[in-house]
Amino acid sequence: MNLRRAANSLGLLFVGLVLVSPAILFFLWMISLSLKFEVDNAAYPPILIPERFAWKNYTGVFESNRFGLFFLNSLIVTGAATGLALLIGVPAGYGIARMKANKAAVVVLIARMTPGLSYLIPLFLLFQWLGLMGTLVPQIIAHLVITVPIVIWIMIGYFETTPLELEEAAVIDGANRWHVFRHIALPIAKPGITVAFILAVIFSWNNFVFGVVLAGRETRTLPVAVYNMLSFEQLSWGPLAAAALIVTLPVLVLTIIAQRQIVAGLTAGAVKGG
Amino acid sequence: MSTIAERPVAAVPAASATGARPKRTYWPFVVPAVAVVGSVIVFPWVFTVWMSMHEWTVGGARRFSGLSNYLRLMSDERFLTSVGHTLVYTLLAVVLPLIFGTLAALIFNSRLPFRGILRGVFVMPMMATPVAVALVWTMMFHPQLGVLNYLLSLVGIGPQAWVFSPSTVIPSLVLVETWQWTPLVMLIVLGGLAAIPTEPYESAAIDGATIFQRFRYITLPMIAPFLMVAVIIRTIDALKSFDIIYAITQGGPGTASETINLYLYSVAFAYYDVGYGSAIAVVFFAIVIALSLLMLHLRQRTKWIDVQG
């Protein structure tokens, strides 16, 4: 009986491995591409593990002084867009949840349905008119289109689940709304804020389309920068794969570390950027 | 961006003293968000509609032209073709992740060893940066040096042109989209499976139902609302898909994979014809909303248990 159960779960483990194989094989191949010299990347049949590792693909990316700039750009855009979204979205989620203003959520929903590009034409003209195009400001503001709805949506869901009794007790004791929010609702909502923060960071970091339109030579974020490498170095796969891996690595690490929060947030909000 | 969600039903707080208070007291919490949403989301909508009624190229003069941009759209063959591409792409990019995602959810719902780790790995494709992923897929699609044709040769299938041939480019792009977004469907359906009580299965076992019967008559009806949520989200996202298509083919070869979104990009930001581009944006937006509403309506009609949308 025990043997049968062991065999059973071994079989299930096998099924599970088959299930994750498209993901694993893809990322393994990505690593392999990034660690091979051109000769090995052009070899047929393809080589998975080369005899010599081309670490220079990575050092090359880091040594390029532009990389530091693009990394910083990404960090500033994502950081500012996420920070602002939390500052605005957490209280909004609280207000909407307490007012039971479900209609307000519809606006957020429609924002989710709108193609990102259709925000860009007016925003592009506006930023040009304001003379902001050489700075990171346009991208930060455009990224709010992604981060604010994520934060509001997740926080509405979260504040709806937090108990009201404490808040009511505080109101009876004479606390005003702001104090109730600041000292009672907010501390309880910390796990929800974490989820909102992580998802906002990921989808802002990954965003490409806003950068393609709004970024100039000096204001590219990493996804745009790595895409531009493609046109200049189409044939050198190693450095390109290394750059691609470096761009997506922070997000993948975050996914692994915060898996539970991400799954919770996605199933509660079924979220995606774009 | 966030969307149609399943909120825990039990989460809705019972009527309380707070509910009776004037709702106005919570307005200050919402005002900043209203200002931001108004300026970065609502303003662009309104401005886009206004622009779409003008002949307007960046750097050129602006002239009111009524609905002529829309009339031009109706006879613009490149636009009509892009609508066709979008619909084919969307259909495939909804159906395939739905099938694979549901299968995966059924497996993840069983007593899988190392379930947490496996789920974490399974979810990775959808969190990875789309452009980075697209670059690697481009290399894998390479007809001579790509690993995909090598893998096909191992099982005796001849080399394919993948994204380099007009006839296979859309299915190839859908392959990437499916690889990336099957996990989202899996997570949504998994949430549905977790909510199914065990009693129906127990009585079905007593009645001697087969596995297939149990899936068909118990599991499927119970997860149907979740499948519908997945279909709606996938439809919206597939219609809007940009990063993968742009990074891999830029709509090519020729215009073989040019969807509405890609055409919109070309018109507005390559030709800088913002008036016409705005008209495309408005029509595109209308298509997305119409399809979403249609599906929400279908979902409502089926009267499944309430899945908060």
Coordinates of C-alpha atoms in Angstrom, one line a residue:
Chain A
M1 CA 0.0 0.0 0.0
N2 CA 2.8 2.4 1.0
L3 CA 4.7 1.4 -2.1
R4 CA 1.8 2.1 -4.3
R5 CA 1.4 5.6 -2.8
A6 CA 5.1 6.3 -3.3
A7 CA 4.8 5.2 -6.9
N8 CA 1.8 7.3 -7.3
S9 CA 3.4 10.5 -6.0
L10 CA 6.5 9.7 -8.1
G11 CA 4.2 9.5 -11.1
L12 CA 2.6 12.8 -10.1
L13 CA 6.1 14.4 -9.7
F14 CA 6.9 13.3 -13.2
V15 CA 3.7 14.9 -14.5
G16 CA 4.5 18.0 -12.6
L17 CA 8.0 18.2 -14.1
V18 CA 6.5 17.8 -17.6
L19 CA 4.2 20.7 -16.7
V20 CA 7.0 23.1 -15.8
S21 CA 9.3 21.9 -18.6
P22 CA 8.4 24.6 -21.1
A23 CA 9.4 27.2 -18.5
I24 CA 12.5 25.4 -17.3
L25 CA 13.8 24.5 -20.8
F26 CA 13.2 28.1 -22.0
F27 CA 15.1 29.7 -19.2
L28 CA 17.9 27.0 -19.4
W29 CA 18.3 27.8 -23.1
M30 CA 18.3 31.5 -22.4
I31 CA 21.2 31.0 -19.9
S32 CA 23.0 28.7 -22.3
L33 CA 22.7 31.3 -25.1
S34 CA 24.0 34.0 -22.8
L35 CA 27.1 31.9 -21.8
K36 CA 28.3 30.9 -25.2
F37 CA 30.7 32.4 -27.7
E38 CA 29.5 33.1 -31.2
V39 CA 31.0 29.9 -32.5
D40 CA 29.0 27.8 -30.1
N41 CA 25.8 29.8 -30.6
A42 CA 26.2 29.2 -34.4
A43 CA 26.9 25.5 -34.0
Y44 CA 24.7 22.8 -35.4
P45 CA 23.4 20.7 -33.7
P46 CA 23.0 23.3 -31.0
I47 CA 25.1 23.0 -27.8
L48 CA 23.5 23.3 -24.5
I49 CA 26.6 23.3 -22.3
P50 CA 29.6 24.8 -24.0
E51 CA 33.2 23.8 -23.2
R52 CA 34.2 27.3 -22.5
F53 CA 31.8 29.8 -20.9
A54 CA 31.7 33.3 -22.4
W55 CA 31.5 35.3 -19.2
K56 CA 32.6 38.3 -21.3
N57 CA 29.0 38.5 -22.6
Y58 CA 28.0 39.6 -19.1
T59 CA 31.0 41.7 -18.2
G60 CA 30.5 43.4 -21.6
V61 CA 27.0 44.4 -20.6
F62 CA 28.0 45.7 -17.2
E63 CA 31.1 47.5 -18.5
S64 CA 29.2 49.5 -21.1
N65 CA 28.7 52.8 -19.3
R66 CA 25.3 53.2 -20.9
F67 CA 24.0 50.1 -19.1
G68 CA 24.4 51.9 -15.7
L69 CA 22.4 54.8 -17.1
F70 CA 19.5 52.6 -18.4
F71 CA 19.5 50.6 -15.2
L72 CA 19.2 53.8 -13.2
N73 CA 16.4 55.1 -15.5
S74 CA 14.5 51.8 -15.0
L75 CA 15.0 52.1 -11.3
I76 CA 13.8 55.7 -11.2
V77 CA 10.8 55.2 -13.4
T78 CA 9.6 52.0 -11.6
G79 CA 10.4 53.4 -8.2
A80 CA 8.6 56.7 -8.7
A81 CA 5.6 55.2 -10.5
T82 CA 5.2 52.6 -7.8
G83 CA 5.8 55.0 -4.9
L84 CA 3.3 57.5 -6.3
A85 CA 0.8 54.8 -7.0
L86 CA 0.9 53.5 -3.4
L87 CA 0.7 57.1 -2.1
I88 CA -2.5 57.7 -4.1
G89 CA -3.9 54.3 -4.5
V90 CA -3.9 52.9 -1.0
P91 CA -6.1 55.7 0.5
A92 CA -8.3 55.5 -2.6
G93 CA -8.7 51.8 -2.2
Y94 CA -9.7 52.4 1.4
G95 CA -12.1 55.1 0.5
I96 CA -13.8 53.1 -2.2
A97 CA -14.0 50.0 -0.1
R98 CA -15.6 52.0 2.8
M99 CA -18.0 53.9 0.6
K100 CA -18.9 50.7 -1.1
A101 CA -18.5 52.7 -4.3
N102 CA -18.5 49.7 -6.6
K103 CA -19.1 51.9 -9.6
A104 CA -15.7 53.6 -9.1
A105 CA -14.2 50.2 -9.7
V106 CA -15.7 50.2 -13.2
V107 CA -13.4 53.1 -14.2
V108 CA -10.4 51.0 -13.1
L109 CA -11.8 48.1 -15.1
I110 CA -12.2 50.1 -18.2
A111 CA -8.7 51.5 -17.8
R112 CA -7.6 47.9 -17.8
M113 CA -9.4 47.2 -21.0
T114 CA -7.9 50.3 -22.8
P115 CA -4.9 49.5 -25.0
G116 CA -1.8 51.2 -23.6
L117 CA -1.1 52.8 -27.0
S118 CA -4.3 54.8 -27.0
Y119 CA -3.2 56.7 -23.9
L120 CA 0.0 57.5 -25.6
I121 CA -1.0 59.7 -28.5
P122 CA -2.5 62.4 -26.2
L123 CA 0.2 62.0 -23.5
F124 CA 2.9 62.2 -26.2
L125 CA 1.5 65.5 -27.6
L126 CA 1.0 66.9 -24.1
F127 CA 4.5 66.1 -23.0
Q128 CA 5.9 67.5 -26.1
W129 CA 3.9 70.7 -25.6
L130 CA 5.1 71.0 -22.1
G131 CA 8.7 70.4 -23.2
L132 CA 9.2 67.4 -21.0
M133 CA 10.3 65.0 -23.6
G134 CA 14.0 64.8 -22.7
T135 CA 13.3 63.9 -19.1
L136 CA 12.0 60.8 -17.3
V137 CA 8.8 62.6 -16.2
P138 CA 6.7 61.5 -19.2
Q139 CA 7.6 57.8 -18.6
I140 CA 6.9 58.1 -14.9
I141 CA 3.5 59.6 -15.5
A142 CA 2.7 57.1 -18.2
H143 CA 3.6 54.2 -15.9
L144 CA 1.0 55.5 -13.5
V145 CA -1.6 54.3 -16.0
I146 CA -0.4 50.8 -15.0
T147 CA 0.5 51.1 -11.4
V148 CA -2.4 53.2 -10.0
P149 CA -5.1 50.8 -11.2
I150 CA -3.2 47.7 -9.9
V151 CA -2.8 49.3 -6.5
I152 CA -6.4 50.6 -6.2
W153 CA -7.8 47.3 -7.3
I154 CA -5.9 45.2 -4.9
M155 CA -6.4 47.6 -2.0
I156 CA -10.2 47.7 -2.6
G157 CA -10.2 43.9 -2.4
Y158 CA -8.0 43.9 0.7
F159 CA -9.8 46.6 2.7
E160 CA -13.1 44.9 2.0
T161 CA -11.8 41.9 4.0
T162 CA -10.4 43.8 7.0
P163 CA -12.7 44.0 10.0
L164 CA -14.6 47.2 10.7
E165 CA -15.0 46.7 14.5
L166 CA -11.7 48.3 15.4
E167 CA -12.2 51.3 13.2
E168 CA -15.7 51.8 14.7
A169 CA -14.4 51.6 18.2
A170 CA -11.8 54.2 17.4
V171 CA -14.4 56.5 15.9
I172 CA -16.5 56.2 19.0
D173 CA -13.4 57.1 21.1
G174 CA -13.2 60.3 19.1
A175 CA -10.5 59.6 16.5
N176 CA -11.0 61.3 13.1
R177 CA -11.1 59.4 9.8
W178 CA -7.5 60.2 9.0
H179 CA -6.2 58.8 12.3
V180 CA -8.4 55.7 11.9
F181 CA -6.9 55.1 8.5
R182 CA -3.3 55.9 9.5
H183 CA -3.2 54.0 12.8
I184 CA -5.7 51.2 12.4
A185 CA -6.6 50.4 8.8
L186 CA -3.1 50.9 7.4
P187 CA -1.2 48.6 9.8
I188 CA -3.7 45.8 9.2
A189 CA -3.4 46.2 5.4
K190 CA 0.3 45.7 5.3
P191 CA 0.2 42.3 3.5
G192 CA -2.2 43.8 0.9
I193 CA 0.2 46.7 0.4
T194 CA 3.0 44.3 -0.1
V195 CA 1.1 42.5 -2.8
A196 CA 0.2 45.7 -4.5
F197 CA 3.8 46.9 -4.3
I198 CA 5.3 43.8 -5.8
L199 CA 2.9 43.6 -8.7
A200 CA 3.2 47.3 -9.5
V201 CA 6.9 47.0 -9.5
I202 CA 6.9 43.9 -11.8
F203 CA 4.5 45.3 -14.4
S204 CA 6.1 48.7 -14.4
W205 CA 9.6 47.2 -14.7
N206 CA 8.5 45.0 -17.6
N207 CA 6.7 47.7 -19.5
F208 CA 8.0 48.3 -23.0
V209 CA 5.5 50.2 -25.0
F210 CA 5.6 53.5 -23.0
G211 CA 9.4 53.5 -23.3
V212 CA 9.3 52.9 -27.0
V213 CA 7.3 56.0 -27.6
L214 CA 8.4 58.3 -24.8
A215 CA 12.0 57.5 -24.2
G216 CA 14.8 59.5 -25.9
R217 CA 18.4 58.4 -26.2
E218 CA 19.3 59.2 -22.6
T219 CA 16.0 58.2 -21.0
R220 CA 15.6 54.6 -22.1
T221 CA 14.6 52.1 -19.6
L222 CA 16.1 48.6 -19.7
P223 CA 13.5 46.8 -21.8
V224 CA 13.8 49.5 -24.5
A225 CA 17.6 49.5 -24.3
V226 CA 17.8 45.8 -24.7
Y227 CA 15.4 45.9 -27.7
N228 CA 17.6 48.5 -29.3
M229 CA 20.6 46.3 -28.9
L230 CA 18.8 43.9 -31.3
S231 CA 19.0 46.3 -34.3
F232 CA 22.7 46.9 -33.8
E233 CA 24.0 43.5 -32.8
Q234 CA 21.5 41.3 -34.5
L235 CA 24.1 38.6 -35.1
S236 CA 25.8 38.4 -31.7
W237 CA 23.4 36.3 -29.7
G238 CA 25.5 35.8 -26.6
P239 CA 25.7 39.4 -25.5
L240 CA 22.0 40.0 -26.4
A241 CA 20.9 37.0 -24.4
A242 CA 23.0 38.1 -21.5
A243 CA 21.5 41.5 -21.6
A244 CA 18.0 40.0 -21.8
L245 CA 18.7 37.9 -18.8
I246 CA 20.0 40.8 -16.8
V247 CA 16.9 42.8 -17.6
T248 CA 14.5 40.1 -16.5
L249 CA 16.5 38.7 -13.6
P250 CA 15.3 41.1 -10.9
V251 CA 11.7 40.3 -11.8
L252 CA 12.3 36.5 -11.8
V253 CA 14.1 36.7 -8.5
L254 CA 11.2 38.7 -7.0
T255 CA 8.8 36.1 -8.4
I256 CA 10.6 33.3 -6.6
I257 CA 11.0 35.2 -3.3
A258 CA 7.5 36.5 -3.2
Q259 CA 5.7 33.7 -4.9
R260 CA 3.0 33.4 -2.4
Q261 CA 2.1 37.1 -2.4
I262 CA 2.2 37.2 -6.2
V263 CA -0.1 34.3 -6.6
A264 CA -2.5 35.7 -3.9
G265 CA -2.5 39.1 -5.7
L266 CA -3.0 37.6 -9.2
T267 CA -5.8 35.4 -8.2
A268 CA -7.5 38.2 -6.2
G269 CA -7.1 40.7 -8.9
A270 CA -6.1 38.7 -12.0
V271 CA -3.7 41.3 -12.9
K272 CA -1.6 42.0 -15.9
G273 CA 0.2 45.1 -17.1
G274 CA -0.2 46.6 -20.5
Chain B
M1 CA -3.3 46.7 -14.6
S2 CA -5.9 45.2 -12.6
T3 CA -9.2 43.8 -13.6
I4 CA -12.1 41.5 -13.2
A5 CA -11.5 39.8 -9.9
E6 CA -12.9 37.1 -7.8
R7 CA -13.3 38.7 -4.4
P8 CA -14.0 36.3 -1.6
V9 CA -17.7 36.3 -1.2
A10 CA -17.5 36.2 2.6
A11 CA -15.3 39.3 2.5
V12 CA -18.2 41.7 2.1
P13 CA -18.6 43.2 5.5
A14 CA -22.0 42.9 7.0
A15 CA -24.0 46.1 7.3
S16 CA -22.5 48.1 10.1
A17 CA -22.7 51.4 11.9
T18 CA -20.1 52.8 9.5
G19 CA -22.3 52.1 6.5
A20 CA -25.0 54.4 7.9
R21 CA -22.6 57.3 8.2
P22 CA -22.5 59.9 5.5
K23 CA -20.2 58.5 2.8
R24 CA -18.8 61.9 2.3
T25 CA -16.4 61.5 5.1
Y26 CA -14.3 59.1 2.9
W27 CA -14.0 61.5 0.0
P28 CA -10.7 63.0 1.0
F29 CA -9.1 59.5 0.6
V30 CA -10.2 59.3 -3.0
V31 CA -9.6 62.8 -4.3
P32 CA -5.9 62.4 -5.2
A33 CA -6.6 59.3 -7.1
V34 CA -9.6 60.9 -8.9
A35 CA -7.2 63.7 -9.9
V36 CA -4.6 61.3 -11.2
V37 CA -7.0 59.0 -12.9
G38 CA -8.7 61.9 -14.4
S39 CA -5.6 63.4 -15.9
V40 CA -3.7 60.3 -17.1
I41 CA -6.6 58.1 -18.0
V42 CA -9.8 60.0 -18.6
F43 CA -8.2 63.1 -20.2
P44 CA -6.5 60.9 -22.8
W45 CA -9.7 59.2 -23.7
V46 CA -11.5 62.5 -24.3
F47 CA -8.6 64.1 -26.1
T48 CA -8.3 61.0 -28.4
V49 CA -11.9 61.3 -29.5
W50 CA -11.4 65.0 -30.1
M51 CA -8.2 64.4 -32.1
S52 CA -9.8 61.7 -34.2
M53 CA -12.1 64.3 -35.7
H54 CA -9.1 66.3 -37.0
E55 CA -6.7 66.0 -39.8
W56 CA -3.5 66.4 -37.8
T57 CA 0.1 65.4 -38.3
V58 CA 2.7 66.1 -35.7
G59 CA 4.4 69.4 -36.8
G60 CA 1.7 70.1 -39.4
A61 CA -1.5 72.1 -39.3
R62 CA -4.6 70.9 -37.6
R63 CA -7.9 71.0 -39.4
F64 CA -11.3 69.9 -38.3
S65 CA -12.5 67.1 -40.5
G66 CA -15.5 65.6 -38.8
L67 CA -15.8 61.9 -39.3
S68 CA -13.7 61.7 -42.4
N69 CA -10.9 59.8 -40.5
Y70 CA -13.5 57.1 -39.7
L71 CA -14.7 56.9 -43.3
R72 CA -11.1 56.6 -44.4
L73 CA -10.7 53.6 -42.0
M74 CA -13.6 51.7 -43.6
S75 CA -11.9 51.7 -46.9
D76 CA -8.3 51.3 -45.6
E77 CA -7.4 47.8 -46.6
R78 CA -4.4 47.7 -44.4
F79 CA -6.6 48.5 -41.4
L80 CA -9.2 45.9 -42.4
T81 CA -6.5 43.2 -42.8
S82 CA -5.1 44.1 -39.4
V83 CA -8.6 43.6 -37.9
G84 CA -8.6 40.1 -39.4
H85 CA -5.1 39.4 -38.0
T86 CA -6.2 40.6 -34.6
L87 CA -9.3 38.4 -34.5
V88 CA -7.4 35.3 -35.6
Y89 CA -4.5 36.0 -33.1
T90 CA -7.0 36.6 -30.3
L91 CA -9.0 33.5 -30.9
L92 CA -5.9 31.3 -30.8
A93 CA -4.4 33.2 -27.9
V94 CA -7.5 32.7 -25.9
V95 CA -8.3 29.0 -26.7
L96 CA -4.9 27.5 -26.4
P97 CA -3.9 29.0 -23.0
L98 CA -7.4 28.1 -21.8
I99 CA -7.0 24.4 -22.6
F100 CA -3.5 24.1 -21.3
G101 CA -4.2 26.3 -18.3
T102 CA -7.2 24.2 -17.3
L103 CA -5.2 21.0 -17.6
A104 CA -2.4 22.4 -15.6
A105 CA -4.8 23.6 -12.9
L106 CA -6.3 20.1 -12.6
I107 CA -2.8 18.7 -12.1
F108 CA -1.8 21.4 -9.6
N109 CA -5.0 20.8 -7.7
S110 CA -4.0 17.1 -7.1
R111 CA -1.6 16.0 -4.4
L112 CA 1.4 17.1 -6.4
P113 CA 4.8 16.7 -4.5
F114 CA 6.8 20.0 -4.3
R115 CA 3.6 21.8 -5.4
G116 CA 4.8 25.2 -4.1
I117 CA 8.1 25.1 -6.0
L118 CA 6.6 23.7 -9.2
R119 CA 3.9 26.4 -9.1
G120 CA 6.5 29.1 -8.6
V121 CA 8.4 27.8 -11.7
F122 CA 5.3 27.5 -13.7
V123 CA 4.3 31.1 -13.0
M124 CA 7.7 32.5 -14.1
P125 CA 7.0 32.9 -17.8
M126 CA 4.2 35.4 -17.1
M127 CA 6.3 37.5 -14.8
A128 CA 9.3 37.6 -17.1
T129 CA 10.0 40.8 -19.1
P130 CA 8.1 40.3 -22.4
V131 CA 10.8 42.0 -24.5
A132 CA 13.6 39.9 -23.0
V133 CA 11.5 36.8 -23.6
A134 CA 10.7 37.8 -27.1
L135 CA 14.4 38.3 -28.0
V136 CA 15.2 34.8 -26.9
W137 CA 12.2 33.4 -28.8
T138 CA 13.4 35.2 -31.9
M139 CA 16.7 33.4 -31.6
M140 CA 14.9 30.1 -31.1
F141 CA 12.8 30.7 -34.2
H142 CA 15.8 31.2 -36.4
P143 CA 15.4 28.8 -39.4
Q144 CA 19.0 27.7 -39.6
L145 CA 20.5 28.2 -36.1
G146 CA 17.3 28.1 -34.0
V147 CA 16.9 25.4 -31.5
L148 CA 13.2 24.8 -32.4
N149 CA 14.0 23.4 -35.9
Y150 CA 16.6 21.2 -34.3
L151 CA 14.1 19.9 -31.8
L152 CA 11.7 19.2 -34.7
S153 CA 14.3 17.4 -36.6
L154 CA 14.8 15.1 -33.7
V155 CA 11.2 13.9 -34.1
G156 CA 11.4 13.8 -37.8
I157 CA 9.7 17.0 -38.7
G158 CA 11.2 19.2 -41.4
P159 CA 12.4 22.7 -40.7
Q160 CA 9.8 25.5 -40.4
A161 CA 10.1 29.1 -41.2
W162 CA 8.2 30.1 -38.0
V163 CA 8.0 33.9 -37.8
F164 CA 9.8 34.4 -41.1
S165 CA 6.9 33.2 -43.3
P166 CA 3.6 35.0 -43.7
S167 CA 1.7 31.7 -43.4
T168 CA 3.2 30.6 -40.0
V169 CA 4.0 33.9 -38.3
I170 CA 0.7 34.3 -36.4
P171 CA 0.6 30.7 -35.0
S172 CA 4.3 31.1 -34.0
L173 CA 3.6 34.4 -32.2
V174 CA 0.6 32.7 -30.5
L175 CA 3.0 30.0 -29.4
V176 CA 5.0 32.6 -27.5
E177 CA 1.8 34.2 -26.1
T178 CA 0.5 30.8 -25.0
W179 CA 3.8 29.9 -23.4
Q180 CA 3.7 33.2 -21.5
W181 CA 0.1 33.4 -20.4
T182 CA -1.0 29.9 -19.7
P183 CA 0.0 30.4 -16.1
L184 CA -2.5 33.1 -15.6
V185 CA -5.3 30.9 -16.7
M186 CA -4.0 28.1 -14.5
L187 CA -4.0 30.4 -11.4
I188 CA -7.6 31.6 -12.1
V189 CA -8.9 28.1 -12.7
L190 CA -6.9 26.8 -9.7
G191 CA -8.8 29.3 -7.6
G192 CA -12.0 27.8 -8.9
L193 CA -11.0 24.3 -8.2
A194 CA -10.0 25.1 -4.6
A195 CA -13.6 26.3 -4.0
I196 CA -15.3 23.0 -5.0
P197 CA -16.6 21.0 -2.1
T198 CA -15.7 17.3 -1.9
E199 CA -19.3 16.0 -1.4
P200 CA -20.3 15.8 -5.1
Y201 CA -17.2 13.8 -5.8
E202 CA -17.9 11.4 -3.0
S203 CA -21.5 10.7 -4.1
A204 CA -20.3 10.4 -7.7
A205 CA -17.7 7.8 -6.6
I206 CA -20.5 5.9 -4.9
D207 CA -22.5 6.0 -8.1
G208 CA -19.5 4.7 -10.0
A209 CA -18.9 7.7 -12.2
T210 CA -15.9 7.6 -14.4
I211 CA -13.1 10.3 -14.2
F212 CA -14.4 11.8 -17.4
Q213 CA -18.0 11.9 -16.1
R214 CA -16.8 13.5 -12.9
F215 CA -15.0 16.2 -14.9
R216 CA -17.8 16.8 -17.3
Y217 CA -20.7 16.9 -14.8
I218 CA -19.1 18.2 -11.6
T219 CA -15.8 19.9 -12.1
L220 CA -16.6 21.7 -15.4
P221 CA -19.9 23.3 -14.2
M222 CA -18.3 24.4 -10.9
I223 CA -15.3 26.1 -12.6
A224 CA -17.3 27.5 -15.5
P225 CA -17.5 31.0 -14.0
F226 CA -13.7 31.0 -13.5
L227 CA -13.1 29.8 -17.0
M228 CA -15.3 32.7 -18.2
V229 CA -13.2 35.2 -16.2
A230 CA -10.1 33.7 -17.7
V231 CA -11.6 34.0 -21.2
I232 CA -12.5 37.6 -20.7
I233 CA -9.0 38.5 -19.3
R234 CA -7.3 36.6 -22.0
T235 CA -9.4 38.2 -24.7
I236 CA -8.7 41.7 -23.5
D237 CA -4.9 41.0 -23.2
A238 CA -4.7 39.2 -26.6
L239 CA -6.5 42.0 -28.4
K240 CA -4.0 44.5 -26.9
S241 CA -0.9 42.3 -27.3
F242 CA 2.0 44.5 -28.4
D243 CA 5.4 43.8 -26.9
I244 CA 5.8 40.3 -28.2
I245 CA 4.6 41.0 -31.7
Y246 CA 6.6 44.3 -32.0
A247 CA 9.8 42.8 -30.6
I248 CA 9.7 39.7 -32.7
T249 CA 8.3 40.7 -36.1
Q250 CA 7.3 44.4 -35.9
G251 CA 4.1 43.2 -37.7
G252 CA 6.1 41.5 -40.5
P253 CA 7.0 39.8 -42.7
G254 CA 5.4 42.5 -44.8
T255 CA 2.2 43.1 -42.8
A256 CA 1.5 39.5 -42.2
S257 CA 1.3 39.8 -38.4
E258 CA 0.2 43.4 -38.2
T259 CA -2.6 43.6 -35.6
I260 CA -4.7 46.7 -35.0
N261 CA -2.3 47.7 -32.2
L262 CA 0.7 47.4 -34.4
Y263 CA -0.9 49.4 -37.2
L264 CA -2.0 52.0 -34.7
Y265 CA 1.6 52.3 -33.6
S266 CA 2.9 52.8 -37.1
V267 CA 0.3 55.4 -38.0
A268 CA 0.7 57.4 -34.8
F269 CA 4.4 57.1 -34.1
A270 CA 6.1 56.2 -37.4
Y271 CA 4.0 58.4 -39.7
Y272 CA 3.0 60.8 -37.0
D273 CA -0.5 61.0 -38.4
V274 CA -2.0 61.5 -34.9
G275 CA -5.5 62.4 -36.2
Y276 CA -5.9 59.2 -38.1
G277 CA -4.1 57.2 -35.4
S278 CA -6.6 58.5 -32.9
A279 CA -9.5 57.3 -35.0
I280 CA -7.9 53.9 -35.1
A281 CA -7.5 54.1 -31.3
V282 CA -11.1 54.9 -30.8
V283 CA -12.3 52.1 -33.1
F284 CA -9.9 49.7 -31.4
F285 CA -11.1 50.7 -28.0
A286 CA -14.7 50.2 -29.1
I287 CA -13.9 46.7 -30.3
V288 CA -12.2 45.8 -27.0
I289 CA -15.1 47.2 -25.0
A290 CA -17.7 45.6 -27.2
L291 CA -16.2 42.2 -26.9
S292 CA -15.7 42.5 -23.2
L293 CA -19.2 43.6 -22.6
L294 CA -20.5 40.8 -24.8
M295 CA -18.7 38.3 -22.7
L296 CA -19.6 39.9 -19.4
H297 CA -23.2 39.7 -20.6
L298 CA -22.9 36.0 -21.5
R299 CA -21.4 35.4 -18.1
Q300 CA -24.2 37.2 -16.3
R301 CA -26.9 35.3 -18.3
T302 CA -25.6 31.9 -17.2
K303 CA -26.4 32.8 -13.6
W304 CA -23.4 31.1 -12.1
I305 CA -22.4 31.8 -8.5
D306 CA -21.4 35.3 -8.1
V307 CA -17.9 36.0 -9.2
Q308 CA -17.3 39.7 -8.5
G309 CA -16.4 41.5 -11.7

